[in-house]
PDB file of N, CA, C and O in Angstrom, chain B, residues numbered from 101:
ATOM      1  N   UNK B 101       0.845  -1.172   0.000  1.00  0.00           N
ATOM      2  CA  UNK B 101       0.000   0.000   0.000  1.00  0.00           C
ATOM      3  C   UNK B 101       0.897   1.245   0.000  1.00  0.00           C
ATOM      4  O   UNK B 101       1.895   1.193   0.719  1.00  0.00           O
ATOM      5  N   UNK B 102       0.660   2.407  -0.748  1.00  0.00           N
ATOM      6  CA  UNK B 102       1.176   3.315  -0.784  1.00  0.00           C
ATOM      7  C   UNK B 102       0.863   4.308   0.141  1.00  0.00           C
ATOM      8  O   UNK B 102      -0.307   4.604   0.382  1.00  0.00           O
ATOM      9  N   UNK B 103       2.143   5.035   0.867  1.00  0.00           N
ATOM     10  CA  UNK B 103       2.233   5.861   1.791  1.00  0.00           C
ATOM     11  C   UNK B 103       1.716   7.249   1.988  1.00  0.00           C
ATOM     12  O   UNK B 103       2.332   8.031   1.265  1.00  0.00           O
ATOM     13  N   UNK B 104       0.606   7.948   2.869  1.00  0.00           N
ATOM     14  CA  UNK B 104      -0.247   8.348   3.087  1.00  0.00           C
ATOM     15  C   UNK B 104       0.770   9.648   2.295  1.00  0.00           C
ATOM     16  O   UNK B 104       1.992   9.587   2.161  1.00  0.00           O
ATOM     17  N   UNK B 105       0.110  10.486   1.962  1.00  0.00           N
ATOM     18  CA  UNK B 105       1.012  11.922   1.719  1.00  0.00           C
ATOM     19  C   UNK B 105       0.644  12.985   3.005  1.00  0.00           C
ATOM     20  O   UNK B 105      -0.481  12.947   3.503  1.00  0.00           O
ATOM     21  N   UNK B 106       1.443  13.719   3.387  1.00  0.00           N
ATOM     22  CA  UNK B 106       0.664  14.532   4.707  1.00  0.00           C
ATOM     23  C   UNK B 106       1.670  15.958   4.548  1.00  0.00           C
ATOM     24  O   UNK B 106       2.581  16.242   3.771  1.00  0.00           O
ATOM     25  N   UNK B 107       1.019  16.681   5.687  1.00  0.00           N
ATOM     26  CA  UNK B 107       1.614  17.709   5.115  1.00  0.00           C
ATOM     27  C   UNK B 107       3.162  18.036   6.017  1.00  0.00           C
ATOM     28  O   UNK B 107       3.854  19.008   5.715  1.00  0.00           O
ATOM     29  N   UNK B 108       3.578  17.009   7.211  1.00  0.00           N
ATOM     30  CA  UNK B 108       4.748  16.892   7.341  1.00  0.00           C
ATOM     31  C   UNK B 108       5.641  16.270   5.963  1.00  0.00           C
ATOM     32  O   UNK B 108       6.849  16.501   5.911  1.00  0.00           O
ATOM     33  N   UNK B 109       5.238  15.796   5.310  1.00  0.00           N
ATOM     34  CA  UNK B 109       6.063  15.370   4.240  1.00  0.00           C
ATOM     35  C   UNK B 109       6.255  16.418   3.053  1.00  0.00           C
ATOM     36  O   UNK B 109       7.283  16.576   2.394  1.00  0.00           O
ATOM     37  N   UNK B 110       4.934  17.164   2.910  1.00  0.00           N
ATOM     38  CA  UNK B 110       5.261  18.464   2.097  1.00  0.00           C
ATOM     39  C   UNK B 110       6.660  19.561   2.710  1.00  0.00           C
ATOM     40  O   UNK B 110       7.451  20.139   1.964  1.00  0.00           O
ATOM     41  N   UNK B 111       6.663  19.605   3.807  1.00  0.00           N
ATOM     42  CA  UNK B 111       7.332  20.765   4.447  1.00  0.00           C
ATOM     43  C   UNK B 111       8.737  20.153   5.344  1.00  0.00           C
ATOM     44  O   UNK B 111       9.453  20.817   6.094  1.00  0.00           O
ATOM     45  N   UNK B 112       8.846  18.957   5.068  1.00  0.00           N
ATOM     46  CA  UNK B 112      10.337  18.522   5.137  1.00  0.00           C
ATOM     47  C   UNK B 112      11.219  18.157   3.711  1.00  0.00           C
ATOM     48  O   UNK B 112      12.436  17.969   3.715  1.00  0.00           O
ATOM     49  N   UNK B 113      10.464  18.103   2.649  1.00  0.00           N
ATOM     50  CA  UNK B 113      10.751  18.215   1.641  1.00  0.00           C
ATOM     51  C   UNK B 113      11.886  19.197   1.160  1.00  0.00           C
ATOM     52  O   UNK B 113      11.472  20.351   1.275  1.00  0.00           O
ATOM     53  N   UNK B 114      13.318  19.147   0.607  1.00  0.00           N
ATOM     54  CA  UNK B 114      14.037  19.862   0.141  1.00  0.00           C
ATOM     55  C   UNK B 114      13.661  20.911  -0.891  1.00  0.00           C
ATOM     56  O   UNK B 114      12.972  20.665  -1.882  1.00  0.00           O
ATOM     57  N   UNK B 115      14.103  21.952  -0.622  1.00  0.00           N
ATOM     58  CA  UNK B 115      14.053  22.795  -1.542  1.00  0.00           C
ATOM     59  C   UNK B 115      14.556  24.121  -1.585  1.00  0.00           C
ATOM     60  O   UNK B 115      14.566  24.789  -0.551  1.00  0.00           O
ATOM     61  N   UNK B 116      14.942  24.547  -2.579  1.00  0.00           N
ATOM     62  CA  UNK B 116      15.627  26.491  -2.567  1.00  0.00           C
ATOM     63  C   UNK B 116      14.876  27.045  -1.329  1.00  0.00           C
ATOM     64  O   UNK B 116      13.791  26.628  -0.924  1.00  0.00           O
ATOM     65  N   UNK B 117      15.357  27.697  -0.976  1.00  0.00           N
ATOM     66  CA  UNK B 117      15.117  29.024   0.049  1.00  0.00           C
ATOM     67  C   UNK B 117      16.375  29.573   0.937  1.00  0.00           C
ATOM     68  O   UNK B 117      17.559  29.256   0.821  1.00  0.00           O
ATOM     69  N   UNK B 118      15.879  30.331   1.698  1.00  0.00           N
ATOM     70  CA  UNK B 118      17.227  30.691   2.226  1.00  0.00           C
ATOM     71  C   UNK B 118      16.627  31.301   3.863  1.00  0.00           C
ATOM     72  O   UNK B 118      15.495  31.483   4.310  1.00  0.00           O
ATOM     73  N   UNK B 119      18.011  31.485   4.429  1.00  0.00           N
ATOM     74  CA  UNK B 119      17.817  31.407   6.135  1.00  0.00           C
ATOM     75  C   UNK B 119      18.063  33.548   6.231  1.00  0.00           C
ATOM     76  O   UNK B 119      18.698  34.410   5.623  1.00  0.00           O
ATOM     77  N   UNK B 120      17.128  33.468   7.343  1.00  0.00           N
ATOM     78  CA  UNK B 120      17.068  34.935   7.153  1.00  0.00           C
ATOM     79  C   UNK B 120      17.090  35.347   8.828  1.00  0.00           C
ATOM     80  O   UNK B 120      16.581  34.666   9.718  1.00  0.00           O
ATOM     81  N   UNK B 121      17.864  36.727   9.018  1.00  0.00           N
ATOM     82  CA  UNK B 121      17.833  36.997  10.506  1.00  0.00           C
ATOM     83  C   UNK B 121      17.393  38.552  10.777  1.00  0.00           C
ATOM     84  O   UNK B 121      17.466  39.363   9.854  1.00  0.00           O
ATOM     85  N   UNK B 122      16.969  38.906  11.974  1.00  0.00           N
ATOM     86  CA  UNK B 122      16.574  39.767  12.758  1.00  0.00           C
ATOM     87  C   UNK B 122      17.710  40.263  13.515  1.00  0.00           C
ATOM     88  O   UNK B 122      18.198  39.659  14.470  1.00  0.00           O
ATOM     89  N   UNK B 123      18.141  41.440  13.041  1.00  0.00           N
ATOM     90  CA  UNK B 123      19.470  41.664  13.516  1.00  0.00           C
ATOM     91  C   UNK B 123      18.926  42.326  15.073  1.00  0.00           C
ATOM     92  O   UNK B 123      19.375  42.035  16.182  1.00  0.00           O
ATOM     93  N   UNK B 124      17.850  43.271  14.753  1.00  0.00           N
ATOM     94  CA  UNK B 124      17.276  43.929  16.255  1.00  0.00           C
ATOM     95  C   UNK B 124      17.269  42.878  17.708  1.00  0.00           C
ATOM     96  O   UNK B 124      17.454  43.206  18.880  1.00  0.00           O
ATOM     97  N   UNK B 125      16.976  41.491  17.108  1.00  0.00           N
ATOM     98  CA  UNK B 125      16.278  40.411  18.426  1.00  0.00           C
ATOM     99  C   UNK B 125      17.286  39.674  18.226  1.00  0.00           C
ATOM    100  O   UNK B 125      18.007  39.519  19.212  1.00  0.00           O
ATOM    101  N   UNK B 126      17.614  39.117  17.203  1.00  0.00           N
ATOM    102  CA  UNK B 126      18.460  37.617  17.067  1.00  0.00           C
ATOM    103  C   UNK B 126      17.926  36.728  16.669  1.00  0.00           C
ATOM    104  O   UNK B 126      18.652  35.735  16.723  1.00  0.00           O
ATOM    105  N   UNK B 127      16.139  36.369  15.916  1.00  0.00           N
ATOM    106  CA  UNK B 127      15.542  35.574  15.515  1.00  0.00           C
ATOM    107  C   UNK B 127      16.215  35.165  14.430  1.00  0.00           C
ATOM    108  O   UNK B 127      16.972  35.972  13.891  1.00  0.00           O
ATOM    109  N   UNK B 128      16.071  33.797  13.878  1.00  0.00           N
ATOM    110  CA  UNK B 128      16.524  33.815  12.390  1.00  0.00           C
ATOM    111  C   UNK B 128      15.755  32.644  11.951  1.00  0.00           C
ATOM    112  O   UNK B 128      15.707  31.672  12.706  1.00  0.00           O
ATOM    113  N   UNK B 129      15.062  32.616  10.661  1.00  0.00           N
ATOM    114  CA  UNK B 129      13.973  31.861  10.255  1.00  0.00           C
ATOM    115  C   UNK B 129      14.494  31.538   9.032  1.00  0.00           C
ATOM    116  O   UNK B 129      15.355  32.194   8.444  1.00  0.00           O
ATOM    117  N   UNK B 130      13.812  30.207   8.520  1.00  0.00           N
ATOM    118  CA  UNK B 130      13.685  29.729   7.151  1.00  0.00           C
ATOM    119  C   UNK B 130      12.479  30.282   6.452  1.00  0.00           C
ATOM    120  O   UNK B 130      11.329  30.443   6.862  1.00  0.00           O
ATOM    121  N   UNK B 131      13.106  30.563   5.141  1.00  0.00           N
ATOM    122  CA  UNK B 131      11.747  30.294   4.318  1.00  0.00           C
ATOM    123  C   UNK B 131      12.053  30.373   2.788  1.00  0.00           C
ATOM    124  O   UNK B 131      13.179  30.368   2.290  1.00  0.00           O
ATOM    125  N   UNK B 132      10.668  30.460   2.020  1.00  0.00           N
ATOM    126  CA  UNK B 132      11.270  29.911   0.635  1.00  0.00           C
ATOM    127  C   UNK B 132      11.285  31.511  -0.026  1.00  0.00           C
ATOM    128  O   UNK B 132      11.171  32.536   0.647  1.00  0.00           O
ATOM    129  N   UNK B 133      11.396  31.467  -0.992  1.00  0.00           N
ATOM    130  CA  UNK B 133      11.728  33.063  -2.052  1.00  0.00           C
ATOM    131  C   UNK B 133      10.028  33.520  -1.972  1.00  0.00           C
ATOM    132  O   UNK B 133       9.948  34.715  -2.259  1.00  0.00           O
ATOM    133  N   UNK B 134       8.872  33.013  -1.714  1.00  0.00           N
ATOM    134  CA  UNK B 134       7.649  33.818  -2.201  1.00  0.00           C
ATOM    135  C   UNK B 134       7.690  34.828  -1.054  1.00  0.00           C
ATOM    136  O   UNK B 134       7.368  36.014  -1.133  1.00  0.00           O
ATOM    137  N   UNK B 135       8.220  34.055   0.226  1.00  0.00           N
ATOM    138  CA  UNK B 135       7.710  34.995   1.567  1.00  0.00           C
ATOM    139  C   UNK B 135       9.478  35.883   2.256  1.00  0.00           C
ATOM    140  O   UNK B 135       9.923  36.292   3.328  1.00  0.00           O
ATOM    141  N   UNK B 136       9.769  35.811   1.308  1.00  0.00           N
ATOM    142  CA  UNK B 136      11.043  36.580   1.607  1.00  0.00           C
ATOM    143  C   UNK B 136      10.965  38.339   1.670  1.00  0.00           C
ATOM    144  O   UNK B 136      11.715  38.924   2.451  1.00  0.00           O
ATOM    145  N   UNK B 137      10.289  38.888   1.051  1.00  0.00           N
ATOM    146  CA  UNK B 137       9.781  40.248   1.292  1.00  0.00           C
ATOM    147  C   UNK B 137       9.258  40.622   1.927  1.00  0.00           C
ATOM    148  O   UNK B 137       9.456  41.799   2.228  1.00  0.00           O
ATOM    149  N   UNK B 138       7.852  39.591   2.798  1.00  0.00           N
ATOM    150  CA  UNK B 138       7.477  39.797   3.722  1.00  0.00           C
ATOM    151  C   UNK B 138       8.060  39.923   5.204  1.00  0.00           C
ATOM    152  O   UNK B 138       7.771  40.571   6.210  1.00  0.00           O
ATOM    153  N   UNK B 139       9.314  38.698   4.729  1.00  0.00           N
ATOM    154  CA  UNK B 139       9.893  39.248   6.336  1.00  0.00           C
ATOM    155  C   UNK B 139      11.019  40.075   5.836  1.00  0.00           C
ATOM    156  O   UNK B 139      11.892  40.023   6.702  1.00  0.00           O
ATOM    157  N   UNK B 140      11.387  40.775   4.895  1.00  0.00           N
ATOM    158  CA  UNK B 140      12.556  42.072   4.985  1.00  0.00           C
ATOM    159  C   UNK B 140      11.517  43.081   5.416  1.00  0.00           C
ATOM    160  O   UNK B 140      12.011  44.131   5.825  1.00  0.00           O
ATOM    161  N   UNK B 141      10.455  43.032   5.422  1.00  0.00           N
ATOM    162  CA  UNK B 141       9.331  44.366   5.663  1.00  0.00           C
ATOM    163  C   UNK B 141       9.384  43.863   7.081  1.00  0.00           C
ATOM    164  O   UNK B 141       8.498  44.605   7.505  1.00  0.00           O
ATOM    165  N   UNK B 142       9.842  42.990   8.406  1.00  0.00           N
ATOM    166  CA  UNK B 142       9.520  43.303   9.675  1.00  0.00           C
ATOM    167  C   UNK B 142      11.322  43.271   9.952  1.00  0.00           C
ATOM    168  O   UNK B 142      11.876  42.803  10.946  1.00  0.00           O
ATOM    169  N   UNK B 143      11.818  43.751   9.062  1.00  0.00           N
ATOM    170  CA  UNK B 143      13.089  43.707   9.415  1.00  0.00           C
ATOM    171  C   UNK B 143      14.111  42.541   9.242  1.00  0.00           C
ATOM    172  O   UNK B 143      15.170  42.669   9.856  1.00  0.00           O
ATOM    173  N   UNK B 144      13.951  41.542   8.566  1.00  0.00           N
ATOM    174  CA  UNK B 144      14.738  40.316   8.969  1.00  0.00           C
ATOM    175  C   UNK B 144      16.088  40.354   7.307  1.00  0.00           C
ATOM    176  O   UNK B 144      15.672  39.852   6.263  1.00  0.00           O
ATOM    177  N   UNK B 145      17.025  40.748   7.322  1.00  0.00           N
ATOM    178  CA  UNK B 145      17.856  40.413   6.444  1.00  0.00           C
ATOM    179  C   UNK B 145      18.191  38.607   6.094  1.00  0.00           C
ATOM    180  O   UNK B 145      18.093  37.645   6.856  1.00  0.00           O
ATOM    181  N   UNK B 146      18.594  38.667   4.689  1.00  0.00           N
ATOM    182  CA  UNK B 146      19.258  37.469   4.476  1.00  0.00           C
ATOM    183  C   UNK B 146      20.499  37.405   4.890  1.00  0.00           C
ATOM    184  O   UNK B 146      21.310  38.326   4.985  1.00  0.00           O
ATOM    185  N   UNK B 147      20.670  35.908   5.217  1.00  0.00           N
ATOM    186  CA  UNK B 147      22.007  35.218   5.848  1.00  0.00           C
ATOM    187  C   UNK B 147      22.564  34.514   4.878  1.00  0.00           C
ATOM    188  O   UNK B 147      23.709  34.670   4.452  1.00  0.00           O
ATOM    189  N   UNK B 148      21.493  33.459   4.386  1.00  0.00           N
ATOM    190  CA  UNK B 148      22.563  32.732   3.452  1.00  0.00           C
ATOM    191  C   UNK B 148      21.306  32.195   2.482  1.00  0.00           C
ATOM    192  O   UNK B 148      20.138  32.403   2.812  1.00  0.00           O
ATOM    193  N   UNK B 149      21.765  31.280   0.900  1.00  0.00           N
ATOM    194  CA  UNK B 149      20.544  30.717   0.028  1.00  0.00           C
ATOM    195  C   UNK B 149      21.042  29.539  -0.138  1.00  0.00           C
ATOM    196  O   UNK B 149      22.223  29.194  -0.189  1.00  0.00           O
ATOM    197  N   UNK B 150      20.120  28.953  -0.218  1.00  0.00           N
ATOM    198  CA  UNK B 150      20.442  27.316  -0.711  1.00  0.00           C
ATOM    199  C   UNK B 150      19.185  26.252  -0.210  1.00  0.00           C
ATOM    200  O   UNK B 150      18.077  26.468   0.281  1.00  0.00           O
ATOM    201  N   UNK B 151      19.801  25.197  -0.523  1.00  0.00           N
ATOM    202  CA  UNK B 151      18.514  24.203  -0.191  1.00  0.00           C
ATOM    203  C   UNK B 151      18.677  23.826   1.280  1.00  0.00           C
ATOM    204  O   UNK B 151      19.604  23.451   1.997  1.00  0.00           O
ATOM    205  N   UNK B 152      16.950  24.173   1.466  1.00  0.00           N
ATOM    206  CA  UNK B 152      16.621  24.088   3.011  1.00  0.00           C
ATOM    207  C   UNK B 152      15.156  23.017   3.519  1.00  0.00           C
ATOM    208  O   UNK B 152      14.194  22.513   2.940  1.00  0.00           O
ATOM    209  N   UNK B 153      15.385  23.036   4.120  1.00  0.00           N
ATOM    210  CA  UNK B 153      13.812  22.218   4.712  1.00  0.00           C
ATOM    211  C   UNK B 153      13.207  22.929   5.968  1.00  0.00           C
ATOM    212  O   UNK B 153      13.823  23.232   6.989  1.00  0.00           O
ATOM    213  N   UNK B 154      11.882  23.137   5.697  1.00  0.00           N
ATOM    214  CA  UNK B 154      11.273  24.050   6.675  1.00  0.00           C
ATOM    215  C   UNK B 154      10.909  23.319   7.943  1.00  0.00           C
ATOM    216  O   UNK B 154      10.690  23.842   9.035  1.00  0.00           O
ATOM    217  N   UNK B 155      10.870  21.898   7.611  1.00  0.00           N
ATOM    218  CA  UNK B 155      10.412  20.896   9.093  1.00  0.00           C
ATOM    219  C   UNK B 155      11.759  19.939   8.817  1.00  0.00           C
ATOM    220  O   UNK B 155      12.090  19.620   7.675  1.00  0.00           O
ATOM    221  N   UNK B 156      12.647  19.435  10.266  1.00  0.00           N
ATOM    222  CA  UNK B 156      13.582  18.895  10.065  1.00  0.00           C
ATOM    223  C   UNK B 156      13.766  17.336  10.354  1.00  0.00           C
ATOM    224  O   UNK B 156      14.329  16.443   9.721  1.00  0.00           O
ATOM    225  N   UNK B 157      13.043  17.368  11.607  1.00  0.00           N
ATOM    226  CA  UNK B 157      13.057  16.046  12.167  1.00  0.00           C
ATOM    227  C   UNK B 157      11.403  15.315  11.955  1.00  0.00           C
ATOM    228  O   UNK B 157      10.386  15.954  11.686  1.00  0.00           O
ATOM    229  N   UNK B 158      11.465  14.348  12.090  1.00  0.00           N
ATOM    230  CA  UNK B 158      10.336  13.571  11.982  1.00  0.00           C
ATOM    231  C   UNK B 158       9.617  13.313  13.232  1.00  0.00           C
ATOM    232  O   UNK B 158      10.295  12.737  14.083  1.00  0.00           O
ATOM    233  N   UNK B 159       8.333  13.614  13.574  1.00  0.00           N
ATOM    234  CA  UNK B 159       7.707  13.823  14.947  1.00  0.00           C
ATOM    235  C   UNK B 159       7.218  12.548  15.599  1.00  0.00           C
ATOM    236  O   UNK B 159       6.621  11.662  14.987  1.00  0.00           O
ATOM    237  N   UNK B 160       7.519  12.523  16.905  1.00  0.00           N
ATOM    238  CA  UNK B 160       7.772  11.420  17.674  1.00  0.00           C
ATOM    239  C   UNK B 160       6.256  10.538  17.540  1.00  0.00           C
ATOM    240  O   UNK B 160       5.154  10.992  17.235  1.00  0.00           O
ATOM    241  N   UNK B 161       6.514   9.585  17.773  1.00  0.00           N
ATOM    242  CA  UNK B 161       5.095   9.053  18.120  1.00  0.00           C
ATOM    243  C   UNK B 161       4.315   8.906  18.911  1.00  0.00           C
ATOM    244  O   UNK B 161       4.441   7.829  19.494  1.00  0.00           O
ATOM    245  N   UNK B 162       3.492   9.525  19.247  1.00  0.00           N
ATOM    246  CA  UNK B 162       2.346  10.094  20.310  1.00  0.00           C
ATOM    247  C   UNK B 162       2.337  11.582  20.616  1.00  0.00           C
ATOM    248  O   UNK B 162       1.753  12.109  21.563  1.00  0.00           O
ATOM    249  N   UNK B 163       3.072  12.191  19.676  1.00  0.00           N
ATOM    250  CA  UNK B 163       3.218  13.323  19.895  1.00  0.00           C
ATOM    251  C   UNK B 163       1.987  14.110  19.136  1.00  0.00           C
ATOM    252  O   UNK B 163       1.901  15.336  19.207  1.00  0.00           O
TER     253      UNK B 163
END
């Protein structure tokens, strides 16, 4: 039987984007190129580009 698709599997999925930081706080977030303007508009500069995954680890069971 073929394996359920979910949306942890969408969003651990590899892909372009790049890691971006908050120089004011120290936050620093992933995300892909659509929502990259949105966070230079609360302040967050780019750090670095390349392929990233927005979910990393695989979630425990019973969690």
């Amino acid at each position: 039987m073929d394996k359920e698709h979910t949306a942890f599997d969408e969003l651990s999925k590899e892909r372009e984007g790049y890691i971006m930081k908050n120089p004011a706080n120290g936050i620093e977030i992933t995300c892909t190129e659509k929502f990259v303007k949105h966070w230079e508009n609360r302040g967050f500069t780019i750090v670095s580009k390349g392929h990233i995954r927005l979910l990393e680890d695989e979630p425990e069971d019973g969690a």
